[in-house]
Every structure is written in C-alpha cells, then in structure tokens.
Amino acid sequence: MELRARTCEILRDLIAFPTLSSDSNQVLIAYAAGLLEDCGARVDLSSSPCGAKANLFATLGPEVDGGILLSGHSDVVPVTDQDWSSDPFVMEERDGRLYGRGTCDMKGFIAACLAMAPTYAAQVSTRPMHFAFTYDEEIGCFGAQHLATDLRARGLTPGVAIIGEPTEMRVIEGHKGCYEYSTHFHGLEGHGSAPDLGVNAVEYAVRYVAELLQLKQRLRDMAPAGGRFEPPWTTVNVGALQGGVAHNVIASKAQVDWEMRPVTARDADFVKTALRQLCEEDLLPAMRQIHPDAGITLETIGEVAGLEPMAENEARQIMLELTGANGADLVAFGTEAGIFQALGMNVVVCGPGSIAQAHKADEYLALDQLEQCLTVLQRLGRHL
C-alpha cells in the first residue's frame, strides 16, 4: 500500500480510539504495539500508577545509547460543548483536510511514525530507532515523566529526540516551561468584629499574591539579553483567588491558583525560593502566633520543564538538513521536550499540522502537512 494511504488508514484507526485524558489509552497503545512488533521492534509497555493507562517505548536496532527517538502523546482533549460538523472520533476527509479529534494534536505524527516503522526496520543498523508514545500530556506530561524515570532505571539515553507536536513542520528548538500551582491557606474562623482573635486566610493569601506581583516585575528585569522568547522574560499569572464565606466572618480558608512560564529553570527556582522564604519567615510565624495549627500548603498541579535552546544540538542539525529550513524557531506552547532534554538528549519539536487547529471543534490535519511529514521521515530513514 502506498505510504500516504497506509498512514491515513492508521490515523483513521487512532482517531477511533477516544483517548481522552480522563479515560484509558490502553487500546491505542496495544494497537501501536502490535504494529511495531509486526516489524520486529522490541516493545516495552509501562502502566500508569492508576493502572488504566500506559506508555509505549519501542526499539528497532541495537539496545545502545545514542539512538533517535520519535515521540508523541496519545491523549486528546475533550470535545464536550464543542460544535463539530462531524463525529470527532470518525476521521473524515474534506477539501484536502483530515478532520477528527487528535488529527493534528498529535495522532497524525504517531500514524506517520507507525507507517514508517517497517521501512526503518530494514534501514536501521548501528544506530537504533526508538518510538515513545505517552499518556496524559494534556494534563501535565505525567506519562513522559514516568517514561523518563523508566529510561533512567534502564540506563538508556537516546542521543536525539524529535517531538512531533504540530509546528507546521517548522523546527522548534525552544519553549518556556509551564509550572502550575494552588497555594492553600488555613487560618482560624471568627467574627468580623474581633479580627485579632482569628487568622484571616484571605488576608494572608492577598499578601502572598502581592509577593507574586512583585516577583512578576523583578522577572521582567531579569530577562536575558537578546532573549528570543515573546515576551523574553519569565511570566507569572494569578489565575484565581478564592476564600471566605460572608462579609462579617473571618475567613478560615483561602486558595490562590497561579502559574509561571519560566525561561530557565533558574527563574523557577528563584520564584519558589522567594515564596518559601515569605511563608516560613513572615506569614506562618504571624499566623501561628494566634493559631498554632494555621498553615500554608503548596499543591503542585504540574511542572512541565521548558526546552532551552542549545548552542550545539544534533537534533536541530539533523532536522534542518531534512526539512531544508534555514533556522530553528521558538514557540509559546509547552511540550514534553524539556523532559527528554533533562535526560541529556538533543531535542527539537517538529510535526505536521498547526497548533491553531489543536483543541478546537473541527480539528484537522491538512494532507499537504502529512505529506511533508512523511517526506522528512523518509529522509530520516536514509539518514540512518
């Protein structure tokens, strides 16, 4: 079967698996494992802590360091309250586009990898080709973090990782991290007429937010010279402040939901250190002077590492050669790439489709984008 037709056939099957982050992805993973095993790959599956999901890691060629890794996430975002023109889990071709949930984000890339696997099996020799398909990228990159732990335990480090998120086949060498938190304040309820007898959790939450806003400004001043991100500094956003029950009641509970998008890991450490010092040296002593059981807890929703541009990057070099691009770019959205970079790999993000179509009703992957992806993957095989 012609390569594009085979890729579309596989993609149609992948779209039919409704691998929402809230549900299991195991049927898709089993399907992909079967295709890879059929062409001689060694396939390892690892279950999530809940047991309902799994990562796939497969290898063609020798089990040595320095291989090339093609990676994509298997989960998709919900379609609830979206106005689709067709069934989101039945792929439909219209006007040169493939419609369906996950077509561009990012089952199109996974389908292309699976369609190319038999060709790679015949081409691979001394340098292995790896495939990694993960769970729960959309809600915190938990599957990739799990996979990173497994690779460390095995002592295996591929040399190059290509993350196939939709970039319109542009080579992406950097993006900011995304760290999300909820900070909980536990005080002491009381009557509003006697504020000194209670610990107002909302007031301490406001002081915490004030510190976040000061850090927000300081981070602007710390932007690296010549930074290429837009904006070039680490950003902080306070998404929500909740607490209290009535005008005349001292609030015993409050919650601050916030995030930061660090340019570097150092910026993230700077923010977390400053907030920890504020709580330990200022807020908590004042709260516990009145109520010894008062507390502040930081809940980590997710910490997704950024992809930091590197002066030397074999992945960038390979993909620039294969795509014919003159240079690599940066993007605003996050991916699993930083997790693989932290393992010591050279990493780029490059895949078919546009992020502008991701997560929306009538998500689609243009067929010419899929063709470009297959062309690059074929060239990658010859590079092997």
Coordinates of C-alpha atoms in Angstrom, one line a residue:
M1 CA 0.0 0.0 0.0
E2 CA 1.2 3.5 -0.8
L3 CA 2.7 5.2 2.2
R4 CA 0.2 8.1 2.5
A5 CA -2.7 5.8 2.2
R6 CA -1.3 3.5 4.8
T7 CA -0.7 6.5 7.1
C8 CA -4.3 7.6 6.7
E9 CA -5.6 4.1 7.4
I10 CA -3.6 4.0 10.6
L11 CA -4.7 7.5 11.5
R12 CA -8.3 6.6 11.0
D13 CA -7.9 3.8 13.5
L14 CA -6.1 6.0 16.0
I15 CA -8.9 8.6 15.8
A16 CA -11.5 6.0 16.5
F17 CA -9.8 5.4 19.9
P18 CA -11.3 8.2 22.1
T19 CA -8.2 8.5 24.3
L20 CA -9.4 11.5 26.3
S21 CA -7.1 12.3 29.3
S22 CA -9.9 11.3 31.6
D23 CA -10.1 7.8 30.0
S24 CA -7.8 4.9 29.3
N25 CA -5.4 4.9 26.3
Q26 CA -4.6 1.2 26.6
V27 CA -6.5 0.1 23.4
L28 CA -4.5 2.6 21.3
I29 CA -1.2 1.5 22.9
A30 CA -2.0 -2.1 22.3
Y31 CA -2.8 -1.3 18.7
A32 CA 0.5 0.6 18.2
A33 CA 2.5 -2.2 20.0
G34 CA 1.1 -4.8 17.6
L35 CA 2.2 -2.8 14.5
L36 CA 5.6 -2.2 15.9
E37 CA 6.1 -5.9 17.0
D38 CA 5.0 -7.0 13.5
C39 CA 8.1 -5.2 12.0
G40 CA 10.4 -6.6 14.6
A41 CA 10.6 -3.9 17.3
R42 CA 11.2 -4.7 20.9
V43 CA 8.2 -3.2 22.7
D44 CA 8.0 -2.3 26.4
L45 CA 4.7 -1.1 28.0
S46 CA 4.6 0.5 31.4
S47 CA 1.3 1.1 33.3
S48 CA 0.4 4.4 34.9
P49 CA 0.1 4.4 38.7
C50 CA -3.7 4.1 38.4
G51 CA -3.3 1.1 36.1
A52 CA -5.7 2.5 33.4
K53 CA -3.1 4.0 31.1
A54 CA 0.2 3.1 29.6
N55 CA 3.3 4.3 27.9
L56 CA 4.9 2.6 25.0
F57 CA 8.6 2.5 24.3
A58 CA 9.9 0.5 21.4
T59 CA 13.3 0.0 19.7
L60 CA 14.5 -1.1 16.3
G61 CA 18.1 -2.0 16.2
P62 CA 20.7 -2.4 18.9
E63 CA 20.0 -1.5 22.6
V64 CA 22.7 1.1 22.9
D65 CA 22.9 4.8 23.7
G66 CA 22.8 7.5 21.1
G67 CA 19.7 6.4 19.1
I68 CA 17.0 8.6 17.6
L69 CA 13.7 8.8 19.4
L70 CA 10.4 9.7 17.8
S71 CA 7.8 10.7 20.4
G72 CA 4.2 11.7 20.7
H73 CA 1.4 11.7 23.2
S74 CA -1.6 9.5 22.8
D75 CA -4.1 11.5 24.8
V76 CA -6.5 14.1 23.4
V77 CA -8.6 16.9 24.9
P78 CA -12.4 16.6 25.4
V79 CA -15.0 17.5 22.8
T80 CA -17.7 18.5 25.3
D81 CA -19.6 21.7 24.4
Q82 CA -17.8 21.9 21.1
D83 CA -19.8 22.3 17.9
W84 CA -18.4 19.7 15.5
S85 CA -19.5 19.3 11.9
S86 CA -18.9 15.6 12.0
D87 CA -18.3 12.9 14.5
P88 CA -15.0 13.8 16.2
F89 CA -13.9 10.2 16.6
V90 CA -14.6 9.2 13.0
M91 CA -11.9 10.6 10.7
E92 CA -13.4 12.4 7.7
E93 CA -11.5 13.8 4.6
R94 CA -12.9 17.0 3.2
D95 CA -11.2 19.6 0.9
G96 CA -7.7 18.3 1.4
R97 CA -8.0 18.0 5.2
L98 CA -8.4 15.2 7.7
Y99 CA -10.9 16.0 10.4
G100 CA -11.1 14.4 13.8
R101 CA -10.1 14.8 17.4
G102 CA -6.3 14.4 17.6
T103 CA -5.6 14.6 13.9
C104 CA -3.0 17.3 14.4
D105 CA -2.5 17.0 18.1
M106 CA -0.9 14.6 17.7
K107 CA -2.1 11.3 16.2
G108 CA -1.1 12.4 12.7
F109 CA 2.5 12.3 13.7
I110 CA 2.1 9.0 15.5
A111 CA 0.4 7.5 12.5
A112 CA 3.2 8.6 10.2
C113 CA 5.8 7.0 12.6
L114 CA 3.9 3.7 12.7
A115 CA 3.5 3.7 8.9
M116 CA 7.3 4.3 8.5
A117 CA 8.3 1.6 11.1
P118 CA 8.6 -1.3 8.6
T119 CA 10.9 0.9 6.4
Y120 CA 13.0 1.8 9.4
A121 CA 13.3 -1.8 10.4
A122 CA 15.1 -2.5 7.1
Q123 CA 17.3 0.6 7.3
V124 CA 18.5 0.6 10.9
S125 CA 21.9 -0.8 11.6
T126 CA 24.3 0.5 14.3
R127 CA 22.1 3.4 15.5
P128 CA 18.8 2.4 17.0
M129 CA 15.4 4.0 16.2
H130 CA 13.1 4.4 19.2
F131 CA 9.4 5.2 19.5
A132 CA 7.8 6.7 22.6
F133 CA 4.0 7.1 22.9
T134 CA 2.9 8.6 26.2
Y135 CA -0.2 9.2 28.3
D136 CA -1.5 12.3 30.0
E137 CA 0.5 15.0 28.2
E138 CA -2.6 17.3 28.1
I139 CA -3.0 17.4 31.8
G140 CA 0.6 17.7 33.0
C141 CA 3.0 15.5 30.9
F142 CA 2.7 12.8 33.5
G143 CA 3.4 9.9 31.1
A144 CA 6.6 11.5 29.8
Q145 CA 7.8 12.0 33.3
H146 CA 7.1 8.3 34.0
L147 CA 8.9 7.3 30.9
A148 CA 11.9 9.4 31.9
T149 CA 12.1 7.6 35.2
D150 CA 12.0 4.2 33.3
L151 CA 14.7 5.2 30.9
R152 CA 17.0 6.4 33.8
A153 CA 16.4 3.0 35.5
R154 CA 17.4 1.2 32.3
G155 CA 20.4 3.4 31.9
L156 CA 19.4 4.1 28.3
T157 CA 19.8 7.6 26.8
P158 CA 18.9 8.2 23.1
G159 CA 21.0 10.9 21.6
V160 CA 18.3 12.7 19.6
A161 CA 14.6 13.2 20.3
I162 CA 12.1 14.5 17.9
I163 CA 8.8 15.5 19.5
G164 CA 6.1 15.6 16.8
E165 CA 3.8 18.3 18.1
P166 CA 2.1 20.4 15.4
T167 CA 4.5 23.0 14.2
E168 CA 3.7 23.1 10.5
M169 CA 6.9 21.1 10.2
R170 CA 9.0 24.1 11.4
V171 CA 12.0 23.0 13.5
I172 CA 11.4 24.3 17.1
E173 CA 14.4 24.4 19.4
G174 CA 12.9 26.1 22.5
H175 CA 9.8 26.9 24.5
K176 CA 9.1 28.1 28.0
G177 CA 8.2 25.8 30.8
C178 CA 4.7 25.7 32.4
Y179 CA 4.5 25.4 36.2
E180 CA 1.0 25.4 37.8
Y181 CA 0.2 25.6 41.5
S182 CA -2.5 26.1 44.0
T183 CA -1.4 27.6 47.4
H184 CA -3.8 26.8 50.3
F185 CA -4.1 28.9 53.4
H186 CA -5.6 27.5 56.6
G187 CA -6.5 30.1 59.3
L188 CA -9.0 30.4 62.1
E189 CA -12.6 31.4 61.7
G190 CA -14.1 34.1 63.8
H191 CA -16.5 37.1 64.0
G192 CA -15.6 40.0 61.8
S193 CA -15.9 42.4 64.8
A194 CA -12.9 40.7 66.6
P195 CA -10.3 40.4 63.9
D196 CA -7.4 39.9 66.3
L197 CA -9.0 36.7 67.6
G198 CA -8.9 34.9 64.2
V199 CA -6.5 34.2 61.4
N200 CA -7.9 35.6 58.2
A201 CA -6.7 33.2 55.5
V202 CA -7.8 35.7 52.7
E203 CA -5.6 38.4 54.1
Y204 CA -2.5 36.2 54.1
A205 CA -3.4 35.0 50.6
V206 CA -3.5 38.6 49.5
R207 CA 0.0 39.2 50.9
Y208 CA 1.1 36.1 49.0
V209 CA -0.4 37.5 45.8
A210 CA 1.3 40.8 46.4
E211 CA 4.7 39.0 46.6
L212 CA 3.8 37.2 43.3
L213 CA 3.2 40.5 41.7
Q214 CA 6.5 41.9 42.9
L215 CA 8.3 38.8 41.6
K216 CA 6.5 39.3 38.3
Q217 CA 8.1 42.7 37.9
R218 CA 11.5 41.5 39.1
L219 CA 11.4 38.7 36.5
R220 CA 10.9 41.3 33.7
D221 CA 14.2 42.9 34.8
M222 CA 15.9 39.5 34.7
A223 CA 15.2 38.9 31.0
P224 CA 18.3 37.6 29.3
A225 CA 20.0 39.9 26.9
G226 CA 18.9 39.0 23.3
G227 CA 16.2 36.7 24.5
R228 CA 14.1 35.3 21.6
F229 CA 11.0 34.4 23.6
E230 CA 8.0 36.6 23.4
P231 CA 7.9 38.1 26.0
P232 CA 11.6 37.4 26.7
W233 CA 11.2 37.1 30.5
T234 CA 9.6 34.5 32.8
T235 CA 5.9 35.4 33.3
V236 CA 3.7 34.9 36.3
N237 CA -0.1 34.8 36.3
V238 CA -2.5 34.7 39.2
G239 CA -5.5 32.8 37.8
A240 CA -7.8 32.8 40.8
L241 CA -8.1 33.9 44.5
Q242 CA -10.9 32.1 46.4
G243 CA -11.8 32.3 50.1
G244 CA -14.3 33.4 52.7
V245 CA -18.0 32.8 53.3
A246 CA -19.5 36.1 54.3
H247 CA -18.8 39.8 54.9
N248 CA -18.7 39.5 58.6
V249 CA -16.9 36.2 59.0
I250 CA -13.1 35.9 59.4
A251 CA -12.1 33.6 56.5
S252 CA -10.6 30.4 57.7
K253 CA -9.6 29.1 54.2
A254 CA -8.3 30.7 51.0
Q255 CA -6.7 29.4 47.8
V256 CA -4.5 31.1 45.2
D257 CA -4.3 29.4 41.8
W258 CA -1.2 30.6 39.9
E259 CA 1.3 29.7 37.2
M260 CA 4.6 30.7 35.9
R261 CA 6.2 30.2 32.5
P262 CA 10.0 30.1 33.2
V263 CA 12.5 30.9 30.5
T264 CA 15.1 28.9 32.5
A265 CA 14.9 26.5 35.4
R266 CA 16.9 29.1 37.4
D267 CA 14.0 31.6 37.2
A268 CA 11.6 28.9 38.5
D269 CA 13.9 28.2 41.5
F270 CA 14.1 32.0 42.1
V271 CA 10.3 32.3 42.4
K272 CA 9.9 29.2 44.5
T273 CA 12.7 30.2 46.9
A274 CA 11.3 33.7 47.4
L275 CA 7.8 32.4 48.1
R276 CA 9.1 29.8 50.5
Q277 CA 11.0 32.4 52.4
L278 CA 8.0 34.7 52.6
C279 CA 5.9 31.8 54.1
E280 CA 8.5 30.5 56.5
E281 CA 9.9 33.8 57.7
D282 CA 6.9 36.1 57.6
L283 CA 3.4 34.7 57.0
L284 CA 3.5 31.4 59.0
P285 CA 5.0 32.9 62.2
A286 CA 2.4 35.6 62.2
M287 CA -0.5 33.2 61.6
R288 CA 0.7 30.7 64.2
Q289 CA 1.2 33.3 66.9
I290 CA -2.6 33.4 67.0
H291 CA -3.4 29.8 65.9
P292 CA -0.7 27.2 66.2
D293 CA -2.4 24.9 63.7
A294 CA -2.6 27.5 61.0
G295 CA -0.8 26.5 57.8
I296 CA 0.1 27.2 54.2
T297 CA 0.5 24.3 51.7
L298 CA 1.7 24.4 48.1
E299 CA -0.1 22.0 45.8
T300 CA 1.8 21.3 42.6
I301 CA -0.6 20.8 39.7
G302 CA 2.1 20.3 37.2
E303 CA 5.7 21.3 36.4
V304 CA 6.5 20.9 32.8
A305 CA 10.1 21.8 32.0
G306 CA 10.8 24.1 29.2
L307 CA 13.0 23.3 26.2
E308 CA 16.1 25.5 26.4
P309 CA 17.8 26.4 23.1
M310 CA 21.3 24.9 23.0
A311 CA 24.4 26.1 21.1
E312 CA 25.1 22.6 20.0
N313 CA 22.1 20.4 19.1
E314 CA 22.4 17.4 16.9
A315 CA 18.6 17.1 16.7
R316 CA 18.4 20.6 15.3
Q317 CA 21.2 19.9 12.8
I318 CA 19.5 16.7 11.6
M319 CA 16.1 18.3 11.2
L320 CA 17.3 21.4 9.5
E321 CA 19.1 19.2 6.9
L322 CA 16.0 17.0 6.5
T323 CA 13.5 19.9 6.2
G324 CA 15.7 22.3 4.3
A325 CA 14.9 25.1 6.8
N326 CA 17.4 27.9 7.3
G327 CA 17.0 28.1 11.1
A328 CA 15.1 26.9 14.1
D329 CA 12.3 28.9 15.9
L330 CA 10.7 29.2 19.4
V331 CA 7.1 28.7 20.3
A332 CA 4.8 29.8 23.2
F333 CA 3.1 26.5 23.8
G334 CA 4.6 23.7 26.0
T335 CA 5.5 20.1 25.1
E336 CA 7.2 17.1 26.6
A337 CA 10.5 18.1 25.0
G338 CA 12.1 19.6 28.2
I339 CA 11.6 16.3 30.0
F340 CA 13.7 14.5 27.4
Q341 CA 16.3 17.3 27.3
A342 CA 16.7 16.9 31.1
L343 CA 17.8 13.3 30.4
G344 CA 20.7 14.5 28.3
M345 CA 19.1 14.2 24.8
N346 CA 19.4 16.7 22.0
V347 CA 15.8 17.7 21.3
V348 CA 13.6 19.5 18.8
V349 CA 9.9 19.8 18.3
C350 CA 8.7 19.3 14.7
G351 CA 5.5 17.8 13.5
P352 CA 2.6 18.2 11.0
G353 CA -0.3 20.5 11.4
S354 CA -0.9 23.8 13.1
I355 CA -1.3 24.4 16.8
A356 CA -4.1 26.9 15.8
Q357 CA -6.3 23.8 15.0
A358 CA -5.5 21.9 18.2
H359 CA -8.1 21.6 20.9
K360 CA -10.8 23.2 18.7
A361 CA -14.0 21.9 17.2
D362 CA -13.4 20.5 13.7
E363 CA -9.7 19.9 14.4
Y364 CA -8.0 18.9 11.2
L365 CA -4.7 18.0 9.7
A366 CA -4.0 19.2 6.2
L367 CA -3.0 16.5 3.8
D368 CA -0.1 18.5 2.5
Q369 CA 1.2 18.8 6.1
L370 CA 1.0 15.0 6.4
E371 CA 2.9 14.7 3.1
Q372 CA 5.7 17.0 4.3
C373 CA 6.0 14.9 7.5
L374 CA 6.3 11.6 5.6
T375 CA 8.9 13.1 3.3
V376 CA 11.0 14.2 6.3
L377 CA 10.6 10.8 8.0
Q378 CA 11.7 9.1 4.8
R379 CA 14.8 11.3 4.6
L380 CA 15.4 10.4 8.3
G381 CA 15.4 6.7 7.3
R382 CA 18.1 7.4 4.7
H383 CA 20.0 9.4 7.3
L384 CA 20.1 6.2 9.5

